[in-house]
PDB file of C-alpha atoms in Angstrom:
ATOM      1  CA  ARG N 416      84.259  92.119  98.592  1.00 87.00           C
ATOM      2  CA  GLN N 417      83.739  89.440 101.251  1.00 90.00           C
ATOM      3  CA  LEU N 418      86.939  87.644 100.278  1.00 86.00           C
ATOM      4  CA  LYS N 419      88.875  90.924 100.388  1.00 85.00           C
ATOM      5  CA  ARG N 420      87.527  91.587 103.876  1.00 88.00           C
ATOM      6  CA  ALA N 421      88.409  88.056 105.011  1.00 91.00           C
ATOM      7  CA  MET N 422      91.974  88.405 103.718  1.00 89.00           C
ATOM      8  CA  PHE N 423      92.287  91.856 105.326  1.00 87.00           C
ATOM      9  CA  LEU N 424      91.287  90.379 108.690  1.00 90.00           C
ATOM     10  CA  SER N 425      93.652  87.455 108.118  1.00 90.00           C
ATOM     11  CA  ALA N 426      96.527  89.854 107.439  1.00 91.00           C
ATOM     12  CA  PHE N 427      95.645  91.872 110.532  1.00 89.00           C
ATOM     13  CA  ALA N 428      95.714  88.714 112.666  1.00 91.00           C
ATOM     14  CA  ALA N 429      99.003  87.643 111.040  1.00 91.00           C
ATOM     15  CA  LEU N 430     100.809  90.686 112.425  1.00 92.00           C
ATOM     16  CA  HIS N 431     101.709  88.538 115.451  1.00 92.00           C
ATOM     17  CA  ASP N 432     103.812  86.307 113.178  1.00 90.00           C
ATOM     18  CA  PRO N 433     107.407  87.624 112.932  1.00 89.00           C
ATOM     19  CA  ALA N 434     107.707  87.015 109.171  1.00 88.00           C
ATOM     20  CA  SER N 435     104.404  88.740 108.415  1.00 91.00           C
ATOM     21  CA  ARG N 436     105.252  91.554 110.790  1.00 93.00           C
ATOM     22  CA  GLY N 437     108.579  92.041 109.010  1.00 92.00           C
ATOM     23  CA  TYR N 438     106.835  92.309 105.629  1.00 93.00           C
ATOM     24  CA  TYR N 439     104.323  94.791 107.090  1.00 94.00           C
ATOM     25  CA  ASP N 440     107.110  96.869 108.654  1.00 95.00           C
ATOM     26  CA  LYS N 441     109.011  96.959 105.332  1.00 95.00           C
ATOM     27  CA  CYS N 442     105.881  98.254 103.599  1.00 95.00           C
ATOM     28  CA  ARG N 443     105.444 100.894 106.285  1.00 96.00           C
ATOM     29  CA  ALA N 444     109.097 101.926 105.937  1.00 97.00           C
ATOM     30  CA  ARG N 445     108.492 102.449 102.202  1.00 96.00           C
ATOM     31  CA  GLY N 446     105.826 105.031 103.069  1.00 96.00           C
ATOM     32  CA  LYS N 447     102.656 102.940 102.856  1.00 95.00           C
ATOM     33  CA  THR N 448      99.804 103.729 105.220  1.00 95.00           C
ATOM     34  CA  HIS N 449      98.600 101.112 107.717  1.00 94.00           C
ATOM     35  CA  THR N 450      95.726 100.049 105.471  1.00 91.00           C
ATOM     36  CA  GLN N 451      97.890  99.913 102.349  1.00 94.00           C
ATOM     37  CA  ALA N 452     100.505  97.818 104.160  1.00 95.00           C
ATOM     38  CA  LEU N 453      97.822  95.412 105.414  1.00 93.00           C
ATOM     39  CA  LEU N 454      96.391  95.030 101.916  1.00 91.00           C
ATOM     40  CA  ARG N 455      99.905  94.361 100.558  1.00 93.00           C
ATOM     41  CA  LEU N 456     100.381  91.729 103.271  1.00 94.00           C
ATOM     42  CA  ALA N 457      97.016  90.177 102.363  1.00 93.00           C
ATOM     43  CA  HIS N 458      98.029  90.072  98.687  1.00 93.00           C
ATOM     44  CA  HIS N 459     101.359  88.497  99.635  1.00 92.00           C
ATOM     45  CA  ARG N 460      99.549  85.813 101.678  1.00 91.00           C
ATOM     46  CA  ILE N 461      97.237  85.103  98.705  1.00 91.00           C
ATOM     47  CA  SER N 462     100.284  84.700  96.460  1.00 92.00           C
ATOM     48  CA  VAL N 463     101.769  82.188  98.906  1.00 90.00           C
ATOM     49  CA  LEU N 464      98.467  80.273  99.090  1.00 91.00           C
ATOM     50  CA  PHE N 465      98.222  80.182  95.308  1.00 94.00           C
ATOM     51  CA  ALA N 466     101.790  78.851  95.018  1.00 93.00           C
ATOM     52  CA  MET N 467     101.009  76.156  97.593  1.00 94.00           C
ATOM     53  CA  LEU N 468      97.925  75.068  95.648  1.00 96.00           C
ATOM     54  CA  ARG N 469      99.776  75.210  92.319  1.00 96.00           C
ATOM     55  CA  ASP N 470     102.735  73.177  93.568  1.00 95.00           C
ATOM     56  CA  GLY N 471     100.794  70.861  95.881  1.00 95.00           C
ATOM     57  CA  THR N 472     103.035  71.702  98.835  1.00 93.00           C
ATOM     58  CA  PHE N 473     102.596  72.669 102.456  1.00 93.00           C
ATOM     59  CA  TYR N 474     103.681  75.980 103.924  1.00 87.00           C
ATOM     60  CA  GLU N 475     107.325  76.055 104.958  1.00 85.00           C
ATOM     61  CA  PRO N 476     108.529  79.315 106.485  1.00 79.00           C
ATOM     62  CA  ARG N 477     111.799  80.603 105.108  1.00 74.00           C
ATOM     63  CA  ALA N 478     114.860  80.585 107.322  1.00 67.00           C
ATOM     64  CA  PRO N 479     115.879  84.106 108.325  1.00 65.00           C
ATOM     65  CA  ARG N 480     118.625  85.598 106.196  1.00 66.00           C
ATOM     66  CA  PRO N 481     121.902  86.278 107.968  1.00 65.00           C
ATOM     67  CA  ALA N 482     122.539  89.994 108.441  1.00 58.00           C
TER      68      ALA N 482
END
């Protein structure tokens, strides 16, 4: 429960990051509530952290896709 709360707060703070905000906005556009979208963002951030640990790499933000 404490880890879930920590990741929820981390996701909330990450809303200032454009990439995280974009993911949150996509979740909201799909009909998720604010809390559901934040929990999805937290889960996404955990997946990225796990991949970094698994691969032994540092975080590298993706380049934006051309429209």
